[in-house]
Coordinates of C-alpha atoms in Angstrom, one line a residue:
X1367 CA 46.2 7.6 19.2
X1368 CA 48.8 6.8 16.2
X1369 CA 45.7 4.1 15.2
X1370 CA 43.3 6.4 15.2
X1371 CA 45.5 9.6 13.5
X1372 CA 46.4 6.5 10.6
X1373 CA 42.7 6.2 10.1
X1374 CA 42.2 9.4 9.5
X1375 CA 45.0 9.8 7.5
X1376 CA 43.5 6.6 5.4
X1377 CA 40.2 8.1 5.2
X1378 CA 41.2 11.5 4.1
X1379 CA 43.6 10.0 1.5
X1380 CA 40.5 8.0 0.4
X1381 CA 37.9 11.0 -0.3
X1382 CA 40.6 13.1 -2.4
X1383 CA 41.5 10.3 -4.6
X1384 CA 37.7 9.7 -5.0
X1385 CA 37.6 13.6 -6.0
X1386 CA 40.1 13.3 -8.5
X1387 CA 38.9 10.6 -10.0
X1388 CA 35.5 12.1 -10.4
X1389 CA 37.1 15.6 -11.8
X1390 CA 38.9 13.4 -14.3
X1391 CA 35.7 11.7 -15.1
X1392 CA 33.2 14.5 -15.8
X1393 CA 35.9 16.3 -17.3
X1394 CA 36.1 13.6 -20.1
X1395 CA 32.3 13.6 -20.2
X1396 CA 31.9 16.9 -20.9
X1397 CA 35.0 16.7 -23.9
X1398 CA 32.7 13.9 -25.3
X1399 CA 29.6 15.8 -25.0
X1400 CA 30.7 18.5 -27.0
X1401 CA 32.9 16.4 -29.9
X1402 CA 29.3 14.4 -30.1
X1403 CA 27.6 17.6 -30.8
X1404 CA 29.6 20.0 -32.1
X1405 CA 32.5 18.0 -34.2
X1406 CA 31.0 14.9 -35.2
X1407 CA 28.3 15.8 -37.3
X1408 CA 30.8 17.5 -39.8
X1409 CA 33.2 15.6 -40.0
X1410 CA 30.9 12.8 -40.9
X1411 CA 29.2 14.7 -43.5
X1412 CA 32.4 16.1 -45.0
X1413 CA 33.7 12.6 -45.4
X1414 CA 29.9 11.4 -46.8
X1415 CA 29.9 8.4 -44.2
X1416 CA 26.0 8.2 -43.0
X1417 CA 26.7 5.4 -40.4
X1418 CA 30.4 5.1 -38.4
X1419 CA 30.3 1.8 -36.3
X1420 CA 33.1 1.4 -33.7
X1421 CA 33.7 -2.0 -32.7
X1422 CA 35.2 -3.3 -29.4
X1423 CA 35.7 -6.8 -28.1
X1424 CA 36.5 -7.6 -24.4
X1425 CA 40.0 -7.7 -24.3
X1426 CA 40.4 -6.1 -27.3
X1427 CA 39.3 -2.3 -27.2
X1428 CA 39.4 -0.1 -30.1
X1429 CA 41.7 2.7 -30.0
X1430 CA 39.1 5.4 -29.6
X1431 CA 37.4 3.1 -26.6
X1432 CA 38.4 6.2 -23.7
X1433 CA 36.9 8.5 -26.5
X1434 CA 33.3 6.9 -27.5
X1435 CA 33.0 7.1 -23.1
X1436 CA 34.4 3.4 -22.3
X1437 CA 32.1 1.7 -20.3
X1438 CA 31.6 -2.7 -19.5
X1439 CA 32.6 -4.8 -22.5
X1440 CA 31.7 -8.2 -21.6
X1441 CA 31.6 -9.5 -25.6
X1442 CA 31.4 -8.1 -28.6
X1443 CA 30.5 -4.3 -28.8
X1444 CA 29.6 -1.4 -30.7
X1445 CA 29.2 2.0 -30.8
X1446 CA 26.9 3.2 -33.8
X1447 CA 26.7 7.3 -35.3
X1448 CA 24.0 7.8 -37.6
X1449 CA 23.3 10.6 -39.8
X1450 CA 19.5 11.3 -40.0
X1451 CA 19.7 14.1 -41.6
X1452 CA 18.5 16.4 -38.1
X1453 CA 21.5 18.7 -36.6
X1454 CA 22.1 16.3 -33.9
X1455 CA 24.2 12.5 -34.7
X1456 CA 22.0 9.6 -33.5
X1457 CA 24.2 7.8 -30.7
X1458 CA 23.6 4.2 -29.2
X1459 CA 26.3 1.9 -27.4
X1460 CA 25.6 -2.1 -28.4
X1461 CA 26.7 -4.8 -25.9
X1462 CA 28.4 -2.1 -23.4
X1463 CA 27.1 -1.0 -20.6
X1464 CA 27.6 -0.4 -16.7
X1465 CA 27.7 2.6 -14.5
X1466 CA 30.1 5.1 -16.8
X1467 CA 27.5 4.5 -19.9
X1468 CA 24.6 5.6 -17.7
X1469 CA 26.0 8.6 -15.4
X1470 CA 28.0 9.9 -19.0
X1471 CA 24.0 10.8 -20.6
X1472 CA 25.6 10.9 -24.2
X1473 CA 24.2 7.8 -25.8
X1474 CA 20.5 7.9 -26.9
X1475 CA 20.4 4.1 -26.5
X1476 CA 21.9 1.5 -24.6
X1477 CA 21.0 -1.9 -25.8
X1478 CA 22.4 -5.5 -26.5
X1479 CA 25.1 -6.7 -29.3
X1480 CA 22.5 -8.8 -30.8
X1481 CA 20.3 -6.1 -31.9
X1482 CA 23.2 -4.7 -34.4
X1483 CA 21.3 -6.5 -37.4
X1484 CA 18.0 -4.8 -36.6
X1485 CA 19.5 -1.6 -35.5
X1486 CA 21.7 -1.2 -38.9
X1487 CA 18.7 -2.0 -41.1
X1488 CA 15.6 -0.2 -39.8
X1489 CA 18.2 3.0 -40.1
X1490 CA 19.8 1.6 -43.4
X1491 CA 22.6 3.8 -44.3
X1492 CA 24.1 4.6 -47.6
X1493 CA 27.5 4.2 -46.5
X1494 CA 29.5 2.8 -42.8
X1495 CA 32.5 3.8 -41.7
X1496 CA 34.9 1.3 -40.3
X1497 CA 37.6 2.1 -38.5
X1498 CA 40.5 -0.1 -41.2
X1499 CA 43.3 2.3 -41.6
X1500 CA 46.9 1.8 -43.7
X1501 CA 48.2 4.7 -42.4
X1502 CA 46.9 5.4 -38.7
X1503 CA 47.0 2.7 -36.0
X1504 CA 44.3 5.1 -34.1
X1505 CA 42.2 4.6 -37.0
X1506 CA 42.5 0.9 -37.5
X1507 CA 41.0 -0.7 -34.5
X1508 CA 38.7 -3.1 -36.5
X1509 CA 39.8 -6.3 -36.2
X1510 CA 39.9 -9.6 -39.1
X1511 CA 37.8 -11.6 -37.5
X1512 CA 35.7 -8.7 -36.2
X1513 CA 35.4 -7.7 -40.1
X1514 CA 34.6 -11.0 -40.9
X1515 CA 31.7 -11.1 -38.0
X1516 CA 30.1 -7.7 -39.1
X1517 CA 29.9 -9.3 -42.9
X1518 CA 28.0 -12.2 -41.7
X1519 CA 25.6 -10.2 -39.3
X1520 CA 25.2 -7.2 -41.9
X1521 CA 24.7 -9.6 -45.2
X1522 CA 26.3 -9.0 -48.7
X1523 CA 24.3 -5.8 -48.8
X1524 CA 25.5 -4.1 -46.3
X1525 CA 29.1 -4.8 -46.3
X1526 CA 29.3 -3.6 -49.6
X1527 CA 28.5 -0.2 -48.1
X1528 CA 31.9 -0.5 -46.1
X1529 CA 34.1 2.3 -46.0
X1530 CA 37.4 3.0 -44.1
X1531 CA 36.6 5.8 -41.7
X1532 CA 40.8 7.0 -41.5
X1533 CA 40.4 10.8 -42.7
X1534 CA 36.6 11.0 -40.2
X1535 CA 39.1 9.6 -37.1
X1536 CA 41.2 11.9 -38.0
X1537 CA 38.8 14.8 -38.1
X1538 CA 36.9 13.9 -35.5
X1539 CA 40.5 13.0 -32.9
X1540 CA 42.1 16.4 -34.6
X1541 CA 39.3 19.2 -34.0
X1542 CA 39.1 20.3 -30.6
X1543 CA 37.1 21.2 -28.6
X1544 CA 37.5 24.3 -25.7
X1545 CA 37.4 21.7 -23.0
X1546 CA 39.5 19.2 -24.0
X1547 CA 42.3 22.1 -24.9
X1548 CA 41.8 23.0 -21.2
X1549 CA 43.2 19.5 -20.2
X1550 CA 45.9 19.2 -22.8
X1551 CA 47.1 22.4 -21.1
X1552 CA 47.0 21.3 -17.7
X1553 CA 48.9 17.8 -19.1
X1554 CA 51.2 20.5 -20.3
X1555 CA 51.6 22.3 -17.2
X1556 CA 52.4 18.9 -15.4
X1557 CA 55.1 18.0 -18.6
X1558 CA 57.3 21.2 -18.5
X1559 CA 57.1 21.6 -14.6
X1560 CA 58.4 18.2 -13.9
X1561 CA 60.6 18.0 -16.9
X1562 CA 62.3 21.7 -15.4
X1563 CA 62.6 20.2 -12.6
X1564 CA 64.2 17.1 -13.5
X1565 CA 67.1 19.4 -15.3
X1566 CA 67.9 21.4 -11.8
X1567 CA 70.3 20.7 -9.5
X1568 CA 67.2 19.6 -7.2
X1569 CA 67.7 15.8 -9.0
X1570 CA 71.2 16.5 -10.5
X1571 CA 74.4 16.2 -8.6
X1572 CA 77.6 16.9 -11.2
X1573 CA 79.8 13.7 -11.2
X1574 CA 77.0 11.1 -9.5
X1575 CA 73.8 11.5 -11.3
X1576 CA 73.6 9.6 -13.9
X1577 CA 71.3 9.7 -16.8
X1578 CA 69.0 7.0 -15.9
X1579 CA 68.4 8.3 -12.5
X1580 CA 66.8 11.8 -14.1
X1581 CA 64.4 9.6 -16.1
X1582 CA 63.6 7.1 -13.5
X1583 CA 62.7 10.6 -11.4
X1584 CA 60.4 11.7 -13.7
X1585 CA 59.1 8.1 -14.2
X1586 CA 58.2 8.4 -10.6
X1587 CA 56.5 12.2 -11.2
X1588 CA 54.3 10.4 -13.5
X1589 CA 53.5 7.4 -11.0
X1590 CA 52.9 10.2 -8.2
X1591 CA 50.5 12.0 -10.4
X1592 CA 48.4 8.9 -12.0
X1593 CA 50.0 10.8 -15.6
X1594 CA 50.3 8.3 -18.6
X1595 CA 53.0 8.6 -21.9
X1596 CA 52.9 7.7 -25.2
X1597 CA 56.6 7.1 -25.2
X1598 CA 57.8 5.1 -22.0
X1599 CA 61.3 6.0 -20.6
X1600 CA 61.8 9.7 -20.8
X1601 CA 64.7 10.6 -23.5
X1602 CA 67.1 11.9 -21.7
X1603 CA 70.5 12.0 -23.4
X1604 CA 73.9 14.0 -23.9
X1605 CA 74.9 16.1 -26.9
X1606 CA 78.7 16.6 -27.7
X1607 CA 80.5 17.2 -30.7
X1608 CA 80.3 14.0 -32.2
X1609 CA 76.2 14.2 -31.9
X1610 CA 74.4 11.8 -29.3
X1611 CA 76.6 10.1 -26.9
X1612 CA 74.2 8.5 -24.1
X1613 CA 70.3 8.2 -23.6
X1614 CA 68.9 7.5 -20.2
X1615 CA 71.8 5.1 -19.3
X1616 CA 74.5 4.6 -16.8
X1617 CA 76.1 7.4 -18.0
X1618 CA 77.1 10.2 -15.3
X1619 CA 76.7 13.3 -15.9
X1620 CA 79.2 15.5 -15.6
X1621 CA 80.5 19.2 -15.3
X1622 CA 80.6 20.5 -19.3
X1623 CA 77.9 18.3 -20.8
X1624 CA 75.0 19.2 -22.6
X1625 CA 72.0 17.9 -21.5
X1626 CA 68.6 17.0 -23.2
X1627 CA 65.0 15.6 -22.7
X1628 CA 62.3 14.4 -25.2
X1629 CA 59.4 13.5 -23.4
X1630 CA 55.6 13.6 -22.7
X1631 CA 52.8 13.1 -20.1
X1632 CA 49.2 11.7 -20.6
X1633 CA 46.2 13.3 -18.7
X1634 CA 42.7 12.3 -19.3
X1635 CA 42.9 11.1 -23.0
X1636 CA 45.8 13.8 -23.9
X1637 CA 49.3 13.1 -24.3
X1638 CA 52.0 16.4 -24.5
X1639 CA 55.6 15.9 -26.0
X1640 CA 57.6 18.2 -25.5
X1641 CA 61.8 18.9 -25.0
X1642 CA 64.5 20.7 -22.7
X1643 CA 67.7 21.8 -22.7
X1644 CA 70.5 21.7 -20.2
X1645 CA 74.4 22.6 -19.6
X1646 CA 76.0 21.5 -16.7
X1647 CA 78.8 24.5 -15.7
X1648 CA 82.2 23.5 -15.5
X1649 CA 84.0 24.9 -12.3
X1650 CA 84.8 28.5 -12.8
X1651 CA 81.8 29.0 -15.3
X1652 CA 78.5 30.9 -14.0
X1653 CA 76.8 31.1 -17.6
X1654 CA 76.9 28.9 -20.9
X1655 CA 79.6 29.1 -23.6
X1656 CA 78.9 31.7 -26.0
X1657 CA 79.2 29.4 -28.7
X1658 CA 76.4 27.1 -26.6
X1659 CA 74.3 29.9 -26.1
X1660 CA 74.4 31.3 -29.6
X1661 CA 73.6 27.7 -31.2
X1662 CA 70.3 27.9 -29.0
X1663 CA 69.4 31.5 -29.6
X1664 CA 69.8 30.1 -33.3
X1665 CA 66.6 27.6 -32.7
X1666 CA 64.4 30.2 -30.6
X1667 CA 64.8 32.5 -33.7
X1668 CA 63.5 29.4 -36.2
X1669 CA 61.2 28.6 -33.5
X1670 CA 59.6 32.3 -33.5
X1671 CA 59.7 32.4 -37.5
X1672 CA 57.9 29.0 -37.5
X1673 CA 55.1 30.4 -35.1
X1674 CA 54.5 33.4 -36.8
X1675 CA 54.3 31.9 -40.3
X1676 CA 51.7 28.8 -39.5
X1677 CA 48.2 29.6 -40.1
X1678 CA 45.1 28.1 -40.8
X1679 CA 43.1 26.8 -43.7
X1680 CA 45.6 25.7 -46.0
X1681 CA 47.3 22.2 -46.5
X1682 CA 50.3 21.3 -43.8
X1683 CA 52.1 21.3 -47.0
X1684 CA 51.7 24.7 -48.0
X1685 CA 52.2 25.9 -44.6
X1686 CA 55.3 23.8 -44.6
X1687 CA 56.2 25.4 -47.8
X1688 CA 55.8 28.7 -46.4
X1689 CA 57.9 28.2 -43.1
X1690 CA 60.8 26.9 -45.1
X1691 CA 60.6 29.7 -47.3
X1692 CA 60.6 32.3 -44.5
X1693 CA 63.7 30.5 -42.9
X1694 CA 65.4 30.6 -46.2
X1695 CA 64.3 34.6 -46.4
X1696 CA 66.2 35.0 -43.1
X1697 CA 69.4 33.0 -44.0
X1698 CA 68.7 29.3 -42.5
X1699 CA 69.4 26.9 -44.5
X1700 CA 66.6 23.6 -44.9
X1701 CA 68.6 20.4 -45.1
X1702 CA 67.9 17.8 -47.4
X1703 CA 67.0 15.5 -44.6
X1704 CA 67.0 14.4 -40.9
X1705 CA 70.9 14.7 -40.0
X1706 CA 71.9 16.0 -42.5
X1707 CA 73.4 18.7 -41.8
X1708 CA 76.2 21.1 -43.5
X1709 CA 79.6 22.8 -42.9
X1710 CA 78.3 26.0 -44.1
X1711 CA 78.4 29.0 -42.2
X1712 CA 74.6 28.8 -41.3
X1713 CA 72.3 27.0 -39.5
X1714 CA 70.4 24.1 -40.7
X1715 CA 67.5 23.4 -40.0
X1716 CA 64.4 20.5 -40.0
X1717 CA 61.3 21.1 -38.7
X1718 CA 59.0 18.3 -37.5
X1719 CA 55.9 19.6 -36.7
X1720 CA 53.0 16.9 -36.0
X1721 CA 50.0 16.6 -34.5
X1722 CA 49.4 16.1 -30.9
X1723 CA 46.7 15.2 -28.7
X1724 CA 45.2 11.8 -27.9
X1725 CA 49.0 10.6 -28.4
X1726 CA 52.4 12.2 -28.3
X1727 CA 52.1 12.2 -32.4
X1728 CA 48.4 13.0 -33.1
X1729 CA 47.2 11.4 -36.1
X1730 CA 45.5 15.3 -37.5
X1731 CA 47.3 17.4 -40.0
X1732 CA 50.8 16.9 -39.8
X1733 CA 54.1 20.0 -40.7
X1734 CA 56.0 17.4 -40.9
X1735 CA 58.5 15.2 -43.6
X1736 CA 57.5 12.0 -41.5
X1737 CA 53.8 12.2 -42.2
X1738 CA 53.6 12.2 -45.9
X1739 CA 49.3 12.0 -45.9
X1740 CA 48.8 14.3 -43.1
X1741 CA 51.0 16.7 -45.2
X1742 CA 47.9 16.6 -47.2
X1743 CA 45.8 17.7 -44.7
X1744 CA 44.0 21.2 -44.1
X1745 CA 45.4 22.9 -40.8
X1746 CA 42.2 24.1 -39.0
X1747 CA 41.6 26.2 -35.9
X1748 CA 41.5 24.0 -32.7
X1749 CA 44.1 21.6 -34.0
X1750 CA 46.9 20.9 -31.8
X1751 CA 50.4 20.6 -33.0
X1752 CA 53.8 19.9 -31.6
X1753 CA 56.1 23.0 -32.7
X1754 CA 59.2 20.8 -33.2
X1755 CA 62.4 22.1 -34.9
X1756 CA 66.1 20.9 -35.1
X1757 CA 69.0 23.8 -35.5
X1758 CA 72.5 23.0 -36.1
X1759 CA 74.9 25.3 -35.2
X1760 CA 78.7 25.6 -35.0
X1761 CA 80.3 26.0 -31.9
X1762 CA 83.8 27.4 -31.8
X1763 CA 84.4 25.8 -28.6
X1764 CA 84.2 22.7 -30.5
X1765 CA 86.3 23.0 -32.9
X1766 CA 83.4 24.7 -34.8
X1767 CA 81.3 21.2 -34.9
X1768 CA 77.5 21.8 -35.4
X1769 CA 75.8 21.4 -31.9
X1770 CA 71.7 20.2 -32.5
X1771 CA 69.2 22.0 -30.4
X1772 CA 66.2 20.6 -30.2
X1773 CA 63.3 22.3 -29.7
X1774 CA 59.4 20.8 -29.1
X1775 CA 56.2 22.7 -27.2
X1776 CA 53.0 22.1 -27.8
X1777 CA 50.0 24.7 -28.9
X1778 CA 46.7 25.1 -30.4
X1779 CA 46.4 26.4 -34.2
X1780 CA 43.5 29.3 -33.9
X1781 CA 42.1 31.8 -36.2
X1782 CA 45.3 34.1 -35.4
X1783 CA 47.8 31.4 -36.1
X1784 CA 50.1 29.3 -33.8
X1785 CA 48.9 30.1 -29.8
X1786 CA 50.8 28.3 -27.0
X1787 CA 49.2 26.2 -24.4
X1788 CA 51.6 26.4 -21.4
X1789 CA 55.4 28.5 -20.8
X1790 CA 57.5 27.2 -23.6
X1791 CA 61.2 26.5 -23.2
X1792 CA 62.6 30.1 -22.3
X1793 CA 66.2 29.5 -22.5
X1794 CA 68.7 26.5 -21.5
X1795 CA 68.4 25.3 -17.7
X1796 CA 71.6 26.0 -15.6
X1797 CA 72.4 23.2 -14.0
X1798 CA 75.5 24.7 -10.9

């Protein structure tokens, strides 16, 4: 009988990993469907690239290889975008094949590597986009020798109609689409449920957990779910007066500390990053300090202020411009840099916020000091951005030393404004 109820057991566990693996898989179908249709032809005309060849080598994948619909690389490979002038892109997949190339139905032609040459010519395009990036690794998947290869199979002529495709990956990874927003939600769902968890007293024993063990338990979450990162350990670290005094170490936590978490999941092709809070009551308490408290209502205040103020159709700049100057308006002050805070009276504040989506830092327009051409960009509706913030705060229970709260949740940049995808970081988690 115990045989027989294993099988079962076996064979049930079988069918609903096969169902989940299929979900995941026509999900991502249909996300590529509509960017084929509905983003790619203007991004490639706004950035006057007629051709965009996307080259993969076994082994060797591009960056964008889960994106263009994966598939069997057994060599060289390509997929190839042309502009024909109609409303729809011409798509065809060179030298990769096999069952997820045939079921997806988004390629209008499957054929060999060899037939590049022939393929590029009889189309003959005024300008190809290659994906050769300075700035973005997720744009820069061509390889050397790869380059080198396309030169000698294209001829003289046609590599001098090379162009570096880094502002179309950009626009194409950046403008989303309503079903892959659906996913990133769900990812975020999964981030800030496990990541709540992770801060409760359900993982977190005062004076034997230590620091490591509440990353290595949402390492595990991610295992248990089949979830990627784009970050690998969770962050999770103490705060005192002196600033940062352990991440995900040895370190037990104790009654009094401050605890937080910087951290992000990756579901079907999208990757959240997102942050907690935490204090751990000493005996006797049964809230947070005041001075605690007040240094985190501080950040939901620049938080709110920084979501009301983003909208679309200007320059991450501008709109970075704009949020400082609202913060300034309501008696923040902007710090000169990453740390460096004040001893005035006020709070100080940096904001940092990028782009998310295929990675924990998206490569699209970019509110943030560390993306100095993304600043550049135009915010558009369907981009998805981390709204990330740091707010220093004194504390008189420490001797009136500035406490950082971090704050990070991820949402969707619509017609309205700033919109969030999942329940952002309500207040700081109790831990008894």
């Amino acid at each position: 009988m115990k045989k027989i109820i294993s099988l079962f057991v076996f064979l049930i566990c079988i069918q609903t990993f096969g169902q989940e693996a299929m979900r995941r898989w026509r999900k991502l179908n249909q996300v590529r469907q509509d960017k084929f249709d509905l983003v790619l032809p203007e991004v490639m005309r706004e950035n006057n690239i007629s051709m965009w060849i996307v080259t993969n080598r076994e082994g060797n994948l591009d960056p964008l290889y889960t994106d263009m619909g994966e598939g069997y690389v057994g060599g060289n490979a390509y997929y190839i975008f042309t502009d024909t002038g109609k409303v729809r892109i011409e798509r065809a997949a060179l030298g990769v094949g096999g069952y997820l190339m045939e079921e997806g139905g988004t390629y209008d032609y499957i054929g060999s590597a060899s037939e590049l040459n022939e393929y590029v010519t009889q189309r003959n395009p005024k300008t190809i986009g290659l994906n050769i990036s300075k700035n973005f690794g997720g744009a820069d998947g061509l390889t050397h020798s790869a380059y080198l290869e396309l030169n000698e199979i294209l001829g003289e002529d046609y590599a001098r109609r090379f162009v570096s495709a880094e502002k179309l990956v950009s626009d194409f990874r950046s403008r989303r689409v309503a079903s892959e927003i659906g996913i990133y939600a769900e990812a975020g769902d999964l981030s800030y449920t496990i990541a709540e968890r992770a801060f409760s007293n359900e993982v977190i024993t005062p004076g034997v957990t230590t620091l490591e063990d509440v990353a290595w338990f949402m390492k595990e979450e991610q295992f248990k779910n089949n979830l990627g990162s784009s970050f690998g350990m969770p962050s999770v670290y103490i705060t005192g007066p002196d600033g940062v005094e352990a991440t995900s170490s040895d370190r037990i936590i104790q009654r009094g500390d401050v605890l937080m978490l910087d951290w992000g999941v990756g579901l079907m092709n999208m990757f959240t990053d997102m942050k907690r809070v935490a204090y751990v009551l000493k005996e006797g308490e049964t809230e947070v300090p005041a001075g605690i408290q007040n240094a985190f209502d501080q950040g939901v205040k620049v938080r709110d202020i920084i979501k009301k103020t983003i909208k679309p159709g200007v320059t991450a700049q501008k709109a970075e411009d704009v949020v400082y100057s609202e913060l300034t308006k309501k008696g923040f002050n902007k710090m000169k840099g990453f740390n460096k805070f004040t001893d005035l009276d006020k709070t100080d504040v940096i904001i940092g916020c990028h782009s998310v989506g295929n990675w924990g830092h998206g490569i699209g327009p970019s509110i943030a000091f560390f993306n100095p051409v993304r600043l550049e960009y135009e915010l558009k509706p369907s981009n998805l951005i981390s709204i990330e913030l740091f707010a220093y705060t004194k504390v008189p229970e420490w001797g009136d030393k500035k406490l950082r709260v971090p704050l990070e949740d991820d949402a969707v940049i619509t017609e309205r404004g700033v919109e969030w995808l999942y329940p952002i970081n309500p207040k700081i988690l109790v831990i008894k």
